[in-house]
Short mmCIF file of C-alpha atoms in Angstrom, two decimals:
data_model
loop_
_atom_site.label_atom_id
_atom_site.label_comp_id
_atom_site.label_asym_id
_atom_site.label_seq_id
_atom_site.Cartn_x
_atom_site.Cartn_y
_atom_site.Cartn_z
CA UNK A 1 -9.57 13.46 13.48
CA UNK A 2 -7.80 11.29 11.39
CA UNK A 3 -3.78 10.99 11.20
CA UNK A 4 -3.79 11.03 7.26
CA UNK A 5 -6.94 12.96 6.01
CA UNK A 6 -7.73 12.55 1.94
CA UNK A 7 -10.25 15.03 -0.02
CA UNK A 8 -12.73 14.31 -1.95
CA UNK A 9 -13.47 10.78 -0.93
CA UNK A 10 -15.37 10.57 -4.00
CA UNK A 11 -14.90 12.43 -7.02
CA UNK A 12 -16.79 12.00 -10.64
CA UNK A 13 -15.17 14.32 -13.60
CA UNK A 14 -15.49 13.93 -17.34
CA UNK A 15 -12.39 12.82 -19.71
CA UNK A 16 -9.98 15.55 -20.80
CA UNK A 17 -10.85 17.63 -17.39
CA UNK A 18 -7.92 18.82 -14.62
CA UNK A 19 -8.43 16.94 -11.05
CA UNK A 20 -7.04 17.72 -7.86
CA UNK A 21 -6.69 14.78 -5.30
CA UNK A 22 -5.21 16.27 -1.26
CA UNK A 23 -3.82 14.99 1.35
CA UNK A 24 -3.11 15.89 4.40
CA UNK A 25 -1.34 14.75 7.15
CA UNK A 26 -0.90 15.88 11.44
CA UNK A 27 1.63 13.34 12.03
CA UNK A 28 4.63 15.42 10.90
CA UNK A 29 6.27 12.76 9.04
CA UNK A 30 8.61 13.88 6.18
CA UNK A 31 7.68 11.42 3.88
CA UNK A 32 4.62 11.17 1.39
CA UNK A 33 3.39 8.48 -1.14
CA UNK A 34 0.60 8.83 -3.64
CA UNK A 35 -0.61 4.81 -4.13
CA UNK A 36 -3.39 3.81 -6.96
CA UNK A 37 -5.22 0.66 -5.89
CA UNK A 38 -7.40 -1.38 -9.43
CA UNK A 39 -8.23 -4.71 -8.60
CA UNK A 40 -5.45 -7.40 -8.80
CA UNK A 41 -3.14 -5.13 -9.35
CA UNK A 42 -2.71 -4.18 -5.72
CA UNK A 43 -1.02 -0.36 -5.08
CA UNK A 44 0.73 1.02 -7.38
CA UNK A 45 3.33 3.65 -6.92
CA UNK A 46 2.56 6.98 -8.26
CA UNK A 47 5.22 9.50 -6.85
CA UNK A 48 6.98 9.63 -3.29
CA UNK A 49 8.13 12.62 -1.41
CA UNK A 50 10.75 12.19 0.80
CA UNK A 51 10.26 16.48 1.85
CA UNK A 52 9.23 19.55 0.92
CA UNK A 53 10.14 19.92 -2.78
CA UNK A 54 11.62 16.86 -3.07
CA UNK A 55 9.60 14.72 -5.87
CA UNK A 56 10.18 10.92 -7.00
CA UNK A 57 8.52 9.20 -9.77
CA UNK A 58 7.18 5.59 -8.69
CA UNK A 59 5.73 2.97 -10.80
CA UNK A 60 2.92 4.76 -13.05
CA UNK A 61 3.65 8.52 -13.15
CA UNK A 62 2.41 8.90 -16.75
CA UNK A 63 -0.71 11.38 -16.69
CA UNK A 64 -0.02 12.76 -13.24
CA UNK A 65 1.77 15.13 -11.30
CA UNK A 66 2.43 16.35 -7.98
CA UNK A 67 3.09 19.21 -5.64
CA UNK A 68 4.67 18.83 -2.33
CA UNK A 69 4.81 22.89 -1.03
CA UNK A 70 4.33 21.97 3.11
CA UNK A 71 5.15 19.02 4.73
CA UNK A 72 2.16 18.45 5.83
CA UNK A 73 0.12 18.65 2.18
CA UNK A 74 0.86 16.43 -1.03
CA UNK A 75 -1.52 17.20 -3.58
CA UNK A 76 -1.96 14.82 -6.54
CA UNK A 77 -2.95 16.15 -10.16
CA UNK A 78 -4.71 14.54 -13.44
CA UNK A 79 -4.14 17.47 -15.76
CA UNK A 80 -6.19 15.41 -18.45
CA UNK A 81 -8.07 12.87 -17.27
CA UNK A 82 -9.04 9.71 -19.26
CA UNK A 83 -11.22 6.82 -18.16
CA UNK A 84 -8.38 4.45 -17.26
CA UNK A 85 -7.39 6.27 -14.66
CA UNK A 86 -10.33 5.70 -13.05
CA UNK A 87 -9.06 3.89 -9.68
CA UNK A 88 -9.15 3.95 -6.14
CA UNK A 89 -6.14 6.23 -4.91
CA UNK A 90 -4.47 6.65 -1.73
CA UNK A 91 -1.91 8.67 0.26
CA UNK A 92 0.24 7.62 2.66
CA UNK A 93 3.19 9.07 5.06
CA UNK A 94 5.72 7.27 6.64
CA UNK A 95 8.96 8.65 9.10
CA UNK A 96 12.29 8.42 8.30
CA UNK A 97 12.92 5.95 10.87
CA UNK A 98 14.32 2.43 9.36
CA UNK A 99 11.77 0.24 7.90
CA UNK A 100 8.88 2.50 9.46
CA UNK A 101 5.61 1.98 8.39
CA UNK A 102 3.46 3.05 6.11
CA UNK A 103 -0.18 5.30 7.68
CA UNK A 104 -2.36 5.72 4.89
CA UNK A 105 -5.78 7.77 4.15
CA UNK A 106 -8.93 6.48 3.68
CA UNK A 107 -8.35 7.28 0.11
CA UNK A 108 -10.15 8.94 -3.14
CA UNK A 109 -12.36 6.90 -5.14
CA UNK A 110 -12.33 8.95 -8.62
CA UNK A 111 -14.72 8.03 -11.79
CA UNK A 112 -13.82 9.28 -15.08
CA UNK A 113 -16.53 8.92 -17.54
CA UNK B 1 5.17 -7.26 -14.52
CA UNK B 2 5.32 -6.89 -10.72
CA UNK B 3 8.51 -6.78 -8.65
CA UNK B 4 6.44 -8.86 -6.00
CA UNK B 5 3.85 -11.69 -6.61
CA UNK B 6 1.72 -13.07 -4.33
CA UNK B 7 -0.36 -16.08 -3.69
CA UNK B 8 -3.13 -17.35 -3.63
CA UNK B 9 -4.56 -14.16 -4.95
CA UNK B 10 -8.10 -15.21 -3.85
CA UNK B 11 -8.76 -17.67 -0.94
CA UNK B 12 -12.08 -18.93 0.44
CA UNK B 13 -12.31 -21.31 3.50
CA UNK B 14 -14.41 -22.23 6.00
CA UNK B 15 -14.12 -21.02 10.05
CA UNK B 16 -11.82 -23.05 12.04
CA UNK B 17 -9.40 -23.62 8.68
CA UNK B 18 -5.51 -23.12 8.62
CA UNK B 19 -4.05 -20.96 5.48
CA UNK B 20 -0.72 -20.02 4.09
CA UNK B 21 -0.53 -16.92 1.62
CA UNK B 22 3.11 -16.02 0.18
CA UNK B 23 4.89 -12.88 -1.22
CA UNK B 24 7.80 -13.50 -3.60
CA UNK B 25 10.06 -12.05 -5.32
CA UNK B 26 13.72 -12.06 -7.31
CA UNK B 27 15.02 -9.24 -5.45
CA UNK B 28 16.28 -9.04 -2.14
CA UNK B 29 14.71 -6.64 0.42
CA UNK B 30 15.73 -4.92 3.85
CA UNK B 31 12.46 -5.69 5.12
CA UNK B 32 9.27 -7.07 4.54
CA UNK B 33 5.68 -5.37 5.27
CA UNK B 34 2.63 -7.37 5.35
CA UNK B 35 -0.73 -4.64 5.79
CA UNK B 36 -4.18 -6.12 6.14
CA UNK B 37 -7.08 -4.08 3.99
CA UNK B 38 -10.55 -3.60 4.66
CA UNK B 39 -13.24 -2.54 2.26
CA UNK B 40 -13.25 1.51 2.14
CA UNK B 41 -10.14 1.47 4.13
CA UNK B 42 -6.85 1.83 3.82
CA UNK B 43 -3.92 -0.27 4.68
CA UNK B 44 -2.88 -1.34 8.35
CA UNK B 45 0.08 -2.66 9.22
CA UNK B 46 0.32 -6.29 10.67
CA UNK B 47 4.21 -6.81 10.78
CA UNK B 48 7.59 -5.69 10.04
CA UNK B 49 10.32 -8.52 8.93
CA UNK B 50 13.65 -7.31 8.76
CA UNK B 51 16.03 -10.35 9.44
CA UNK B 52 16.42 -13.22 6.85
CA UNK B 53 15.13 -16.37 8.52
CA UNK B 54 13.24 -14.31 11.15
CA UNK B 55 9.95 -15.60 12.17
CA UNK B 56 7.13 -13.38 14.10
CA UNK B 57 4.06 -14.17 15.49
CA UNK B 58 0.82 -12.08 16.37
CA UNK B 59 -1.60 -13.91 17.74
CA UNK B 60 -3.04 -16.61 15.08
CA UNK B 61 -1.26 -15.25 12.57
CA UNK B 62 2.83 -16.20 11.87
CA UNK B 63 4.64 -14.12 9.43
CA UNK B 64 8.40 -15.54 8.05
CA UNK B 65 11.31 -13.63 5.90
CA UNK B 66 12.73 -16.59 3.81
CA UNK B 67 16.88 -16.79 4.49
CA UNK B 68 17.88 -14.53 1.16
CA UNK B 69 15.20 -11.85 2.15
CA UNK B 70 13.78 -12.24 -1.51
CA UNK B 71 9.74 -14.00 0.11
CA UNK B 72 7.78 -14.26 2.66
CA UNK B 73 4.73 -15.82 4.22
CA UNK B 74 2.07 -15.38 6.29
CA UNK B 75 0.14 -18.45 8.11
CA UNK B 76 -3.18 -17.91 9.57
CA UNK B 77 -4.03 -20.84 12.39
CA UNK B 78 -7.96 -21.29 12.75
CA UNK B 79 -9.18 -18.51 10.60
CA UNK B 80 -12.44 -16.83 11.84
CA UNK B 81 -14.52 -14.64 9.74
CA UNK B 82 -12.90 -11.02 11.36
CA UNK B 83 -9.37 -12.31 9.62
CA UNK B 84 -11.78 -11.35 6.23
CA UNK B 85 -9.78 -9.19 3.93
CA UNK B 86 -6.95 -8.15 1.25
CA UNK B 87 -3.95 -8.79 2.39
CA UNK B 88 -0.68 -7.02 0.61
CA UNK B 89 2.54 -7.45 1.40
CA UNK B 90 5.30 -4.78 0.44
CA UNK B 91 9.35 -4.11 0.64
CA UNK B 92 11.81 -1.75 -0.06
CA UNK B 93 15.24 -2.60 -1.16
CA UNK B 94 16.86 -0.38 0.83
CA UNK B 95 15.56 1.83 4.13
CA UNK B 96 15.92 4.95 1.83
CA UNK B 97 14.04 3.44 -1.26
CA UNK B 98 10.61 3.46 -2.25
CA UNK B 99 7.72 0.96 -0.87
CA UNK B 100 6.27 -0.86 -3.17
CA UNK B 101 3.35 -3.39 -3.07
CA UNK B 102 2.43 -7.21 -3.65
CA UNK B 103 -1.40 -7.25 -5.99
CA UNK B 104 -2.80 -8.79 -2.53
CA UNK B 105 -4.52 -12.35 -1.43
CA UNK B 106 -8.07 -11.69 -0.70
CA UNK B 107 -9.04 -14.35 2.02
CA UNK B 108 -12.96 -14.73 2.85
CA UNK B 109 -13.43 -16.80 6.19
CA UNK B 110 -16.87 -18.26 5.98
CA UNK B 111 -18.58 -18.85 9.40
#
């Protein structure tokens, strides 16, 4: 089973509906990271975690939110979606440990028409 | 506009070829991540650079911190198709801050 496990790998929804993106993670690392990937724009921050009710914006928070209730599950939200969020997300975890790295999901590719 | 820039930001050479990409920036970082992306994947992690002026090697590939800790590069020595892929590097300013990302060189090694 995978270390960083991401539902719905893909995901279709209409503009203006609510979207839930998981992730969950067996490696028991305190920290969390919700990415966006678009072409040429790399990953963009979303929100970080750094534990269990502890939220960060990133980068791009606009539009989404976040819910961080275990330490293993940060779930992602789109509580309106609109077609330029459309995007290729992913989660990632990462210890505490100085300059550890980052183990990410396979990610959530999410269409909104 | 991005706290890191990298480049090329698409590369195309032929087996056997030598490449440079580079990730820069006007900020100085602890350290310096470079991942390596396949399609439907995420993310892996090549190398950690921590120490201005430190260079690391893995295999074919040679990864250096610049002296200020503000860029970095990655050289690739006799590319082969399986080095194929998006390659991102990433920092954080300090071990407690956020990682953020480069928008990624995507290198195609044609046999």
């Amino acid at each position: 089973d995978a270390d960083v496990t991401q539902t719905p790998r893909n995901r279709i929804t209409k503009t203006g509906k609510r979207i839930m993106l998981e992730c969950s993670q067996t490696k028991g690392h305190d920290r969390m990271y919700w990415y966006r990937q678009d072409p040429g724009l790399g990953l963009r921050l979303i929100y970080y975690s750094f534990d269990v009710k502890d939220i960060n914006k990133g980068e791009i928070s606009d539009g989404y939110s976040v819910s961080r209730q275990a330490q293993a599950k940060f779930s992602l939200s789109l509580e309106s979606a609109i077609p330029n969020q459309t995007a290729l997300y992913f989660c990632a975890t990462r210890d505490s440990s100085y300059n550890s790295p980052l183990h990410f999901g396979n990610g959530t590719r999410l269409t909104v028409t | 506009t991005q706290l890191l820039e990298q480049s090329p930001q698409f590369l195309s050479i032929q087996e056997g070829e030598n490449l440079t990409v580079y990730c820069n920036s006007s900020s100085v970082f602890s350290s310096l991540q470079w991942y390596r992306q396949e399609p439907g994947e995420g993310p892996v992690l090549l190398v950690t650079v921590v120490t201005g002026g430190e260079v690391k090697k893995l295999k074919r590939l040679t990864f250096q911190f610049g002296d200020a800790r503000k860029d970095s590069s990655l050289h690739i020595t006799a590319a082969q198709p399986g080095d194929t892929g998006l390659y991102l590097c990433a920092g954080a300013r300090t071990s407690y801050d956020k990682v953020i990302f480069g928008p990624g060189t995507s290198l195609s090694v044609i046999p």
